[in-house]
XYZ file of C-alpha atoms in Angstrom:
724
model
C 96.353 120.996 95.223
C 98.673 119.626 98.009
C 97.206 120.248 101.472
C 99.873 120.669 104.160
C 99.844 119.789 107.838
C 102.045 120.576 110.760
C 104.401 117.282 111.338
C 104.431 116.686 114.635
C 107.670 116.904 115.967
C 107.353 115.626 120.012
C 109.104 118.576 121.122
C 107.791 121.129 122.757
C 107.979 124.717 120.772
C 110.310 127.316 122.668
C 109.076 130.083 124.112
C 110.933 133.292 122.041
C 112.977 135.656 124.375
C 111.967 139.501 123.701
C 115.949 140.093 123.849
C 115.122 143.633 122.115
C 112.718 144.854 124.892
C 114.287 146.669 127.431
C 117.576 148.213 127.710
C 121.077 146.117 128.133
C 123.568 146.988 130.438
C 125.882 149.259 128.151
C 129.150 151.627 128.402
C 128.672 154.671 130.428
C 128.746 157.760 127.962
C 132.208 159.984 128.158
C 132.184 162.776 130.893
C 132.159 166.535 129.087
C 130.944 165.222 125.675
C 134.402 162.649 125.524
C 133.790 159.790 122.813
C 131.398 162.126 120.789
C 134.724 162.806 118.251
C 136.343 160.164 119.125
C 138.507 157.741 116.916
C 135.476 155.492 115.906
C 132.734 158.359 115.538
C 131.199 159.034 112.744
C 132.605 162.136 112.186
C 136.395 161.137 112.439
C 135.416 158.357 109.807
C 134.092 161.179 107.292
C 137.533 163.079 107.734
C 139.574 160.207 107.577
C 137.792 159.227 103.848
C 137.679 162.692 102.848
C 133.887 163.085 103.016
C 131.852 166.357 103.810
C 128.450 165.760 105.389
C 126.210 166.268 102.624
C 128.538 164.092 100.346
C 127.923 161.287 102.910
C 124.340 161.690 102.989
C 124.272 161.279 99.292
C 126.498 158.373 99.589
C 124.503 156.932 102.842
C 121.367 157.529 100.489
C 122.737 155.706 97.472
C 123.673 152.527 99.317
C 120.015 152.761 100.775
C 118.502 152.413 97.683
C 120.879 150.354 96.120
C 119.806 148.052 99.426
C 116.102 148.467 98.440
C 116.440 147.212 94.845
C 118.426 144.462 96.030
C 115.649 143.341 98.514
C 113.116 143.610 95.749
C 114.767 141.731 93.348
C 115.444 138.679 96.146
C 112.082 139.102 96.960
C 110.461 138.794 93.202
C 113.306 136.146 92.467
C 111.929 134.020 95.420
C 108.302 134.290 94.852
C 108.262 133.612 91.189
C 110.434 130.066 91.834
C 107.768 129.204 94.815
C 104.686 130.292 92.269
C 105.800 128.184 89.703
C 106.928 125.303 91.610
C 105.471 125.356 94.971
C 108.601 124.098 96.331
C 108.054 124.756 99.858
C 105.318 121.836 99.482
C 107.573 119.519 98.230
C 109.387 116.513 99.215
C 113.016 115.924 99.222
C 112.614 113.780 96.212
C 110.791 116.465 94.394
C 112.931 118.941 94.815
C 115.655 117.112 93.293
C 113.950 116.180 90.466
C 113.066 119.935 89.747
C 116.564 120.488 89.310
C 116.520 119.085 85.803
C 119.475 118.291 83.557
C 123.134 120.213 84.456
C 121.307 121.972 87.478
C 120.546 118.201 89.011
C 124.384 117.146 87.710
C 125.819 120.560 89.532
C 123.448 120.051 92.943
C 124.129 116.316 93.384
C 127.837 117.135 94.194
C 126.591 119.676 97.034
C 124.455 117.199 98.243
C 127.601 114.562 98.296
C 129.701 117.080 100.407
C 126.878 117.970 103.039
C 126.106 114.391 103.244
C 129.760 113.324 103.736
C 131.013 111.908 107.055
C 132.979 115.121 107.013
C 133.725 118.350 104.666
C 137.080 116.948 103.807
C 135.481 113.045 103.167
C 132.965 114.850 100.645
C 135.703 117.100 98.705
C 137.645 114.305 98.436
C 134.624 112.216 96.922
C 134.239 115.142 94.565
C 137.531 115.183 93.695
C 138.119 111.570 93.184
C 134.461 110.851 91.677
C 133.554 107.162 90.346
C 129.998 107.988 89.853
C 129.672 110.718 86.468
C 131.897 108.742 84.105
C 132.045 105.292 84.921
C 134.096 103.588 85.112
C 136.523 106.569 84.814
C 137.910 108.505 88.323
C 137.380 112.055 87.573
C 138.058 115.258 89.523
C 134.900 117.012 89.083
C 136.261 120.156 90.608
C 138.674 120.316 87.740
C 135.983 119.887 85.117
C 132.624 121.086 86.355
C 133.176 124.456 87.872
C 132.044 123.259 91.331
C 133.529 125.825 93.306
C 129.876 127.681 93.978
C 128.822 123.644 95.574
C 131.920 123.704 97.458
C 131.446 126.891 99.600
C 127.304 126.338 99.538
C 127.816 122.782 101.340
C 130.460 124.247 103.632
C 128.183 126.872 104.787
C 125.521 124.951 105.076
C 127.419 121.961 107.131
C 128.564 125.015 109.493
C 125.350 126.714 109.630
C 123.348 123.462 110.719
C 126.597 122.356 113.401
C 126.235 125.916 114.739
C 123.018 125.921 115.267
C 122.617 122.282 116.214
C 125.004 122.811 118.927
C 122.795 125.806 120.716
C 119.458 123.676 119.849
C 118.053 126.187 117.338
C 115.573 124.505 115.109
C 116.662 125.303 111.261
C 113.732 123.510 109.460
C 109.981 122.543 110.003
C 108.636 119.897 108.566
C 105.017 118.984 107.349
C 103.282 115.797 105.652
C 102.211 116.850 102.426
C 99.122 115.139 101.347
C 99.142 115.216 97.279
C 95.736 113.294 97.075
C 94.885 111.357 94.088
C 95.754 108.495 95.609
C 99.379 109.071 95.784
C 100.951 108.566 99.029
C 101.679 111.151 101.566
C 105.363 112.622 101.732
C 107.033 114.731 104.049
C 108.404 118.092 103.078
C 110.879 120.460 104.754
C 111.203 123.846 104.528
C 113.645 126.766 106.429
C 117.785 126.877 105.497
C 117.827 123.733 107.637
C 116.692 121.966 104.325
C 119.608 121.593 101.665
C 117.790 122.419 98.898
C 115.740 125.549 100.353
C 119.569 126.817 101.990
C 121.220 126.315 98.189
C 118.385 128.177 96.616
C 117.953 130.750 98.738
C 121.802 131.816 98.744
C 121.624 131.792 94.757
C 118.622 133.679 95.517
C 120.408 136.463 97.478
C 123.274 136.716 95.835
C 121.118 137.807 92.904
C 119.573 140.243 95.155
C 123.289 141.263 95.350
C 123.457 141.599 91.907
C 120.517 144.014 91.609
C 121.792 146.346 94.694
C 125.267 146.650 92.439
C 123.476 146.864 89.171
C 121.902 150.287 90.573
C 125.272 151.464 92.182
C 126.664 150.788 88.487
C 124.535 152.378 86.656
C 124.418 155.555 89.475
C 128.319 155.706 88.534
C 128.038 155.228 85.120
C 125.315 157.999 84.501
C 126.457 160.297 87.486
C 122.879 160.418 88.682
C 121.151 158.086 91.132
C 118.347 158.880 88.255
C 120.680 156.539 86.155
C 120.113 153.937 88.761
C 116.890 153.695 89.286
C 116.430 153.937 85.396
C 118.977 150.888 85.290
C 116.904 148.872 87.674
C 113.190 149.487 86.432
C 114.871 148.552 82.738
C 115.966 145.169 84.209
C 112.641 144.666 85.616
C 110.750 145.170 83.067
C 112.579 143.373 80.704
C 112.751 140.525 83.341
C 112.190 137.589 81.458
C 114.448 138.432 79.091
C 117.603 139.711 81.717
C 117.661 136.271 83.515
C 116.572 133.039 84.166
C 117.941 132.591 87.538
C 114.254 132.143 88.759
C 113.551 129.202 86.620
C 117.210 127.625 86.884
C 118.820 128.568 90.145
C 122.291 126.038 90.114
C 122.881 126.733 86.420
C 126.664 128.513 86.322
C 125.670 131.704 85.011
C 123.530 131.965 88.334
C 126.541 132.173 90.540
C 128.749 133.835 88.007
C 126.957 136.771 86.449
C 127.007 139.005 89.947
C 130.872 138.772 89.398
C 130.745 140.191 86.276
C 128.582 142.776 87.076
C 130.881 143.697 89.747
C 134.205 143.530 87.826
C 132.531 145.622 84.778
C 131.740 148.204 87.200
C 135.079 148.105 89.023
C 136.795 148.700 85.500
C 134.410 151.381 84.829
C 136.161 152.766 87.520
C 139.867 152.169 86.481
C 138.695 153.914 82.939
C 137.363 156.770 84.501
C 140.172 157.400 87.124
C 143.203 158.738 85.416
C 145.447 156.756 87.898
C 144.178 153.850 89.516
C 145.795 152.261 92.225
C 147.324 148.838 93.066
C 144.386 147.942 95.098
C 141.647 148.344 92.141
C 143.540 146.220 89.679
C 143.671 143.792 92.584
C 140.177 143.679 93.219
C 139.219 143.651 89.683
C 141.816 140.259 89.431
C 139.736 138.998 92.147
C 136.325 139.709 90.200
C 138.228 137.686 87.054
C 138.768 134.924 88.935
C 135.217 134.745 90.859
C 133.988 134.723 87.338
C 136.160 132.342 85.850
C 135.933 129.790 88.667
C 132.328 129.259 88.184
C 131.504 129.354 84.645
C 132.961 127.460 82.101
C 131.925 130.035 79.485
C 133.255 133.193 81.362
C 136.166 132.857 79.072
C 134.200 134.133 76.291
C 132.521 137.206 77.492
C 135.854 137.857 79.077
C 137.301 137.582 75.295
C 134.554 140.388 74.171
C 135.822 142.346 77.311
C 139.685 142.850 76.204
C 138.236 143.190 72.298
C 136.127 146.015 73.277
C 139.113 147.397 75.442
C 141.428 147.094 72.298
C 138.933 149.119 70.701
C 139.112 151.989 73.038
C 142.452 151.846 73.200
C 142.925 151.977 69.685
C 141.433 154.537 68.825
C 143.154 156.317 71.172
C 140.785 157.019 74.399
C 142.964 154.007 76.603
C 146.246 155.009 77.447
C 148.330 152.314 76.355
C 149.814 151.912 80.315
C 146.833 151.531 81.589
C 145.578 149.028 78.520
C 148.706 146.846 80.035
C 147.968 146.829 83.328
C 144.367 145.777 82.803
C 145.961 142.703 80.592
C 148.418 141.792 83.497
C 145.652 141.700 85.770
C 143.738 139.540 83.344
C 146.889 137.192 82.816
C 147.585 136.994 86.720
C 143.952 136.179 87.467
C 143.859 133.511 84.598
C 146.969 132.022 85.938
C 145.524 131.503 89.258
C 142.295 130.202 87.862
C 144.585 127.568 85.933
C 145.918 126.136 89.354
C 142.698 126.566 91.036
C 141.027 124.486 88.524
C 143.796 121.997 88.753
C 145.867 122.391 85.272
C 142.321 122.460 82.946
C 143.727 123.019 79.508
C 140.995 124.364 78.060
C 141.691 127.388 79.612
C 145.432 127.749 78.404
C 143.914 126.491 75.056
C 140.954 129.426 74.634
C 140.862 132.001 72.219
C 140.755 134.685 75.755
C 144.131 133.186 76.517
C 146.238 133.424 73.487
C 144.252 137.280 72.722
C 146.232 138.608 76.134
C 149.333 137.557 75.001
C 148.595 138.540 71.256
C 147.625 142.400 72.596
C 150.378 142.344 75.231
C 152.696 141.970 71.843
C 150.668 144.313 69.531
C 150.706 146.943 72.498
C 154.461 146.727 72.937
C 155.217 147.064 69.326
C 153.005 150.047 69.117
C 155.998 152.716 68.789
C 157.702 150.525 66.102
C 154.216 150.337 64.353
C 153.585 154.097 64.829
C 156.948 155.315 63.149
C 156.259 153.328 59.996
C 152.503 155.001 59.448
C 150.730 158.110 60.338
C 147.959 157.746 62.813
C 144.971 156.891 61.466
C 142.833 153.443 59.574
C 145.889 152.259 58.098
C 147.861 151.459 61.776
C 144.682 150.933 63.255
C 143.318 147.924 60.752
C 147.407 146.811 61.159
C 146.653 146.601 65.046
C 143.072 144.652 64.347
C 144.952 142.378 61.938
C 147.996 141.695 63.792
C 145.713 140.964 67.137
C 143.259 138.829 65.598
C 145.915 137.073 63.278
C 148.249 136.180 66.317
C 145.243 135.020 68.194
C 144.178 132.745 66.345
C 147.523 131.140 65.210
C 148.752 130.808 68.916
C 145.439 129.429 70.314
C 145.492 126.653 67.680
C 149.552 126.183 68.284
C 148.742 125.797 71.998
C 145.547 123.078 71.349
C 148.233 121.217 69.192
C 150.949 121.426 71.796
C 148.655 120.498 74.683
C 146.639 118.043 72.447
C 143.736 119.417 73.836
C 140.021 119.295 72.182
C 137.877 120.152 74.610
C 136.840 123.200 72.932
C 136.986 121.489 69.419
C 132.858 121.981 69.140
C 132.958 125.422 69.617
C 134.413 126.322 66.668
C 132.307 123.696 64.838
C 129.180 125.490 66.296
C 130.933 129.054 65.056
C 131.496 127.152 62.081
C 127.738 126.142 61.244
C 126.129 129.498 62.170
C 128.198 131.134 58.969
C 128.082 127.625 56.698
C 126.123 124.508 55.476
C 128.399 122.481 57.958
C 126.766 119.764 60.548
C 127.704 117.022 62.505
C 126.645 115.284 65.234
C 127.406 117.322 68.093
C 126.763 120.655 66.703
C 123.370 119.652 65.984
C 123.062 118.654 69.505
C 123.582 122.609 70.189
C 121.791 124.239 67.382
C 118.766 122.080 67.611
C 118.095 123.146 70.901
C 116.724 126.676 71.176
C 118.629 128.618 73.121
C 121.518 127.634 70.888
C 119.797 128.820 68.339
C 120.128 132.302 66.532
C 118.024 134.846 68.298
C 114.374 134.991 67.605
C 112.994 138.110 66.603
C 110.455 138.156 68.761
C 113.254 139.349 71.269
C 113.907 142.865 69.749
C 110.249 143.037 69.399
C 109.779 143.254 73.229
C 112.535 145.754 73.657
C 110.971 147.862 71.239
C 107.670 147.913 73.151
C 109.394 148.828 76.751
C 111.303 151.239 74.749
C 114.833 150.093 76.128
C 115.895 149.569 72.184
C 115.018 152.658 71.308
C 117.006 154.529 74.305
C 119.961 152.731 73.715
C 120.276 153.548 70.403
C 119.925 156.704 71.149
C 122.716 157.086 73.743
C 124.741 154.454 71.512
C 124.771 156.846 68.394
C 125.239 160.037 70.515
C 128.588 158.125 71.288
C 129.225 157.036 67.941
C 129.183 160.688 66.648
C 131.419 162.417 69.430
C 133.526 159.136 68.508
C 133.594 159.338 65.018
C 134.360 163.595 65.562
C 137.564 161.704 67.357
C 138.213 159.843 64.356
C 138.085 162.631 61.772
C 140.182 164.890 64.259
C 142.901 162.229 64.688
C 142.881 161.618 60.567
C 142.772 165.805 59.802
C 145.581 166.438 62.385
C 147.611 163.334 62.402
C 147.763 163.038 65.956
C 146.241 160.945 68.500
C 143.791 162.388 71.132
C 145.779 163.603 74.377
C 145.901 160.586 77.162
C 147.668 161.243 80.528
C 148.336 164.455 79.374
C 149.445 167.330 82.443
C 146.292 168.787 81.477
C 144.119 167.081 84.034
C 140.905 168.282 82.377
C 141.599 166.907 78.886
C 142.673 163.496 80.695
C 139.791 163.397 82.589
C 137.620 164.165 79.078
C 139.413 161.626 77.496
C 138.869 159.133 80.539
C 135.459 159.321 80.284
C 135.033 158.854 76.514
C 137.040 155.978 76.833
C 134.460 154.199 79.345
C 131.842 155.213 77.209
C 133.247 153.648 74.085
C 134.379 150.851 76.086
C 130.422 150.017 76.859
C 129.493 150.963 73.500
C 131.968 148.189 71.812
C 130.822 145.584 74.580
C 127.049 146.053 73.927
C 127.903 145.488 70.257
C 130.068 142.529 70.779
C 127.207 140.999 73.421
C 124.878 141.745 70.570
C 126.752 139.611 68.045
C 126.954 136.774 70.645
C 123.140 137.564 71.472
C 122.274 137.029 67.318
C 124.438 133.723 66.964
C 123.175 132.251 70.208
C 120.007 133.117 71.704
C 121.206 131.817 75.043
C 123.501 134.590 75.607
C 121.173 137.599 75.253
C 121.300 137.236 79.233
C 124.701 139.024 78.584
C 123.040 141.718 76.249
C 119.563 142.673 77.961
C 121.204 143.754 81.433
C 124.200 145.808 79.500
C 120.920 147.609 77.479
C 120.002 148.613 81.012
C 123.319 149.572 81.974
C 123.642 151.563 78.604
C 119.436 153.182 79.201
C 121.019 154.839 82.774
C 122.906 157.109 80.663
C 119.741 159.327 79.700
C 120.426 160.784 82.757
C 123.932 161.534 81.796
C 124.677 165.356 82.049
C 127.700 164.709 79.467
C 125.670 163.285 77.046
C 122.259 164.804 77.417
C 122.903 167.989 78.645
C 121.828 169.624 74.918
C 118.419 168.924 76.640
C 118.335 171.346 79.278
C 119.094 172.185 82.690
C 118.868 169.370 85.290
C 115.154 169.989 86.062
C 114.088 169.896 82.383
C 116.347 166.721 81.872
C 114.655 165.063 84.757
C 111.318 165.671 83.665
C 112.090 164.224 80.237
C 113.702 160.883 81.982
C 110.572 160.770 83.818
C 108.629 160.562 80.797
C 110.419 157.741 79.213
C 110.082 156.224 82.362
C 106.265 156.438 82.431
C 106.290 155.227 78.536
C 108.657 152.174 79.723
C 106.115 151.446 82.445
C 103.153 150.817 80.270
C 104.677 147.308 78.764
C 106.943 147.353 81.783
C 104.479 146.490 84.089
C 102.234 144.377 81.987
C 105.525 142.040 81.707
C 106.016 142.019 85.421
C 102.147 140.954 85.240
C 102.144 138.055 83.312
C 105.271 136.766 85.255
C 103.594 137.247 88.047
C 100.418 135.191 87.013
C 102.481 132.203 86.302
C 101.353 129.640 88.836
C 102.217 125.937 88.434
C 103.342 122.530 91.036
C 105.831 120.907 89.974
C 104.948 116.987 89.968
C 106.641 114.251 87.555
C 104.935 111.135 88.611
C 106.817 109.064 85.813
C 110.175 109.829 86.568
C 109.522 109.681 90.254
C 108.198 105.871 89.977
C 111.388 105.375 87.723
C 113.328 106.237 90.638
C 112.214 104.876 93.094
C 111.891 101.170 91.411
C 115.596 101.882 90.767
C 116.989 102.443 94.468
C 114.730 99.576 95.181
C 115.272 96.786 92.582
C 119.135 97.502 91.606
C 122.086 96.981 93.112
C 124.229 100.546 94.399
C 126.679 99.580 92.072
C 124.436 98.873 88.916
C 125.626 101.141 85.632
C 123.265 103.467 83.942
C 122.988 105.340 80.674
C 120.144 107.065 78.553
C 118.912 110.656 77.795
C 121.631 113.325 79.519
C 119.005 115.324 81.753
C 117.291 111.807 83.123
C 121.085 110.807 83.803
C 121.655 113.756 85.990
C 118.498 112.867 87.946
C 119.609 109.107 88.495
C 122.803 110.316 89.827
C 121.640 112.705 92.056
C 118.264 110.920 93.852
C 119.650 107.215 93.433
C 123.431 107.565 93.434
C 124.009 104.918 91.100
C 127.155 105.222 88.403
C 126.092 106.789 84.940
C 128.162 106.813 81.783
C 126.994 110.223 80.367
C 125.689 113.065 81.551
C 124.381 117.073 80.375
C 127.704 118.664 80.950
C 128.822 118.500 77.173
C 132.207 120.639 77.231
C 134.590 117.710 77.551
C 135.925 115.471 73.921
C 135.906 112.314 75.872
C 132.218 113.085 77.353
C 131.059 114.014 73.804
C 132.127 110.343 72.367
C 130.476 108.510 74.821
C 127.345 110.690 74.454
C 127.321 109.711 71.157
C 127.475 106.043 71.646
C 125.029 106.027 73.950
C 122.462 108.143 71.539
C 123.211 104.916 68.899
C 119.912 103.765 70.430
C 118.107 106.862 68.934
C 119.899 105.645 65.615
C 119.363 103.290 62.700
C 121.734 101.106 63.446
C 121.335 97.348 64.388
C 120.611 96.289 67.723
C 123.705 94.346 68.139
C 126.207 97.158 67.069
C 123.836 99.081 69.747
C 124.546 96.608 72.562
C 128.238 96.552 71.582
C 128.487 100.337 72.039
C 126.609 99.736 75.400
C 128.857 97.312 76.612
C 131.810 98.802 75.795
C 131.154 101.658 77.888
C 129.818 98.633 80.754
C 126.427 99.670 80.942
C 124.165 97.668 83.301
C 120.723 99.269 82.213
C 119.734 101.868 79.658
C 116.194 103.611 80.471
C 114.449 104.427 76.984
C 112.426 107.093 76.332
C 110.156 107.472 73.723
C 109.864 111.091 73.541
C 113.279 111.234 72.833
C 112.423 109.159 69.765
C 109.836 110.965 68.126
C 110.725 114.579 69.605
C 111.175 116.937 66.541
C 111.785 120.682 67.331
C 112.269 121.831 63.669
C 112.876 119.627 60.593
C 116.415 117.500 60.476
C 116.138 117.952 64.547
C 114.833 114.262 65.758
C 117.368 112.268 67.172
C 117.043 109.715 64.174
C 117.720 112.707 61.930
C 120.570 113.717 63.358
C 121.991 110.298 63.058
C 121.389 110.491 59.585
C 124.358 112.787 59.237
C 126.724 110.663 60.823
C 125.247 107.347 59.619
C 124.091 107.894 55.828
C 124.136 104.356 55.269
C 121.174 103.356 56.658
C 119.020 106.508 55.995
C 115.495 105.399 55.907
C 115.363 102.303 57.713
C 112.885 102.257 60.923
C 114.872 104.304 64.189
C 116.099 101.186 66.463
C 114.297 102.759 69.338
C 110.984 102.160 67.806
C 111.930 98.265 67.611
C 113.142 98.671 71.338
C 110.139 100.177 72.343
C 107.706 97.299 70.793
C 110.040 94.302 71.426
C 113.501 94.498 72.633
C 114.697 91.428 72.617
C 116.880 89.200 72.005
C 119.614 92.261 72.422
C 118.005 93.971 75.861
C 115.431 92.618 78.556
C 112.792 94.988 79.685
C 112.594 95.093 83.265
C 110.739 98.487 83.897
C 108.226 100.424 81.986
C 105.399 103.058 82.054
C 103.883 105.461 80.196
C 107.229 107.729 79.604
C 110.367 105.594 80.389
C 111.541 101.676 80.018
C 114.550 99.824 81.478
C 116.403 97.834 79.216
C 118.867 95.478 81.277
C 121.591 94.421 79.095
C 121.958 90.557 79.298
C 125.001 89.138 81.494
C 125.634 87.050 78.394
C 126.393 89.732 75.972
C 129.169 90.976 77.729
């Protein structure tokens, strides 16, 4: 166990000034009660907003409860992260090593900006990066969705500069005795520490996300009890809902809170008969923030427009409102394309093609409606027109623009339904998070009653929707939308949001079943749907309000049995991060290689090498670029059954000086067919049966390479200069 000793700074500590004690001189009260109901009084504000005192009190209570749940989630995340890593006791190098694989890559750009002479110098460095894919110069802001790092770095520089100007300390440093004959290290905590500041901002954002979940559940169900149900379900299924407490720098940690806000605003738009222009503007801003921060946002938004299209086809969403939503998506996508410096992957995505094809299908609705009666035929025609035109347009755009960066997505989907396999699809599917959902996940949903409750909610919505479908097929007319009858219009609008959320749940369920990692969308949406057990519209048949609340509290009590057990399991996770072999490797690289020495190796390790040593690397964990995938394939030929000469030529082609060899990558096998040599057998069947090259290199790398460093995990092989 690490022992913490206060590191002496040589400066006397400042006395805290009791600024809050005593009264400060303030403005005098107005005479004869003047100023009590002035233009800035609470009464005047309530009057301007059209709120009575009781409504204002209810809204205030909702906001207060939302803030409380946000604080609890922030505290929960912070404690889990600290318990798992003992982060406050780690040195700067250990904190950086704790950000493995993609996390370390993203954090490295934040580090670059805060260590640069100025913010603009740092921004220029990441926009003209020479370290990530040597010898290429790339705009990482275009490639890696790094706007979170840019914003946090600017905040950090402003925060430390401002407090430094006033002489206010921002961090406390300690000398940590690590024991076991290891040298002591310095460890700092406080917002003045870059890693501490970064993680604190991520957890704060996700605390706000939980506040949004409470408001979302309250708004959707029409009851604050629905907000309580949503947040309780989230906490009770926390391990299935998020992984931000283990992986703060991942893109989803920044992007998902904006999706929650976006879906809340979309629910408001669906419920409101005539939403104002400002509602669509805010929706567009949320779309933009979501897309700027995560390369996979386009796939999530694709499922959203598909769910909305389903609501439109069934007659629950007016064509005019649907078109406005589509225009909002299009404008946000166009702005994102510009801010991402023309990232072609956005324009050639299924999402972009879907927006255009949906617009055309809705535009042609009158012609289709005149030829066919409302019913299954016209619905099927609209669906087929949308799917077919989306696929054709997507591949036309990809061909014209020559974009292949997202080709692996199509190959990954193909591999899920066929026996198709190649090197890149196996790199994904052999990782557990990209495999099919394991059976344990729905079992966990059953134990907390989350799945049964949501199935009941969806069944009721489906039954009501089916009644509408039967009425349409029987009467030959769609339900009235945006008619003069306000009550009928409100009922249809309310049904639109319920149908949308149900279809969105189905879409998220399909994604989660195909790719386990995407259950991080499914579980929170299940929690949102669970709030509807508090809906008077759906469960008014239970009885009066008191009886319904009793039933809800009974369900919560049953959920809590397994839910609290899950929370106790999380709280029981106690660990302390340590990776001495990698620390030795990074120290050796720092002390024994030139700053311009080029490294290659396993993608997670290369992220750490770039982050902690600043050395150029030729490959990294961000696998969404076609060129990078081919580079990684050349690097990973070290783990194939090729000859040493062929692999040496591959590394020389990339300009590599040192290769970091890891025996675990040579022997690790998550399941049959998923060791690196077996993955290579798919691409290189001629050499099947030969001993993998990495086995030979681990024993004796000569004559093709020279072993210059080794410990029990890593070996550094130098590419001979005369071979270049």
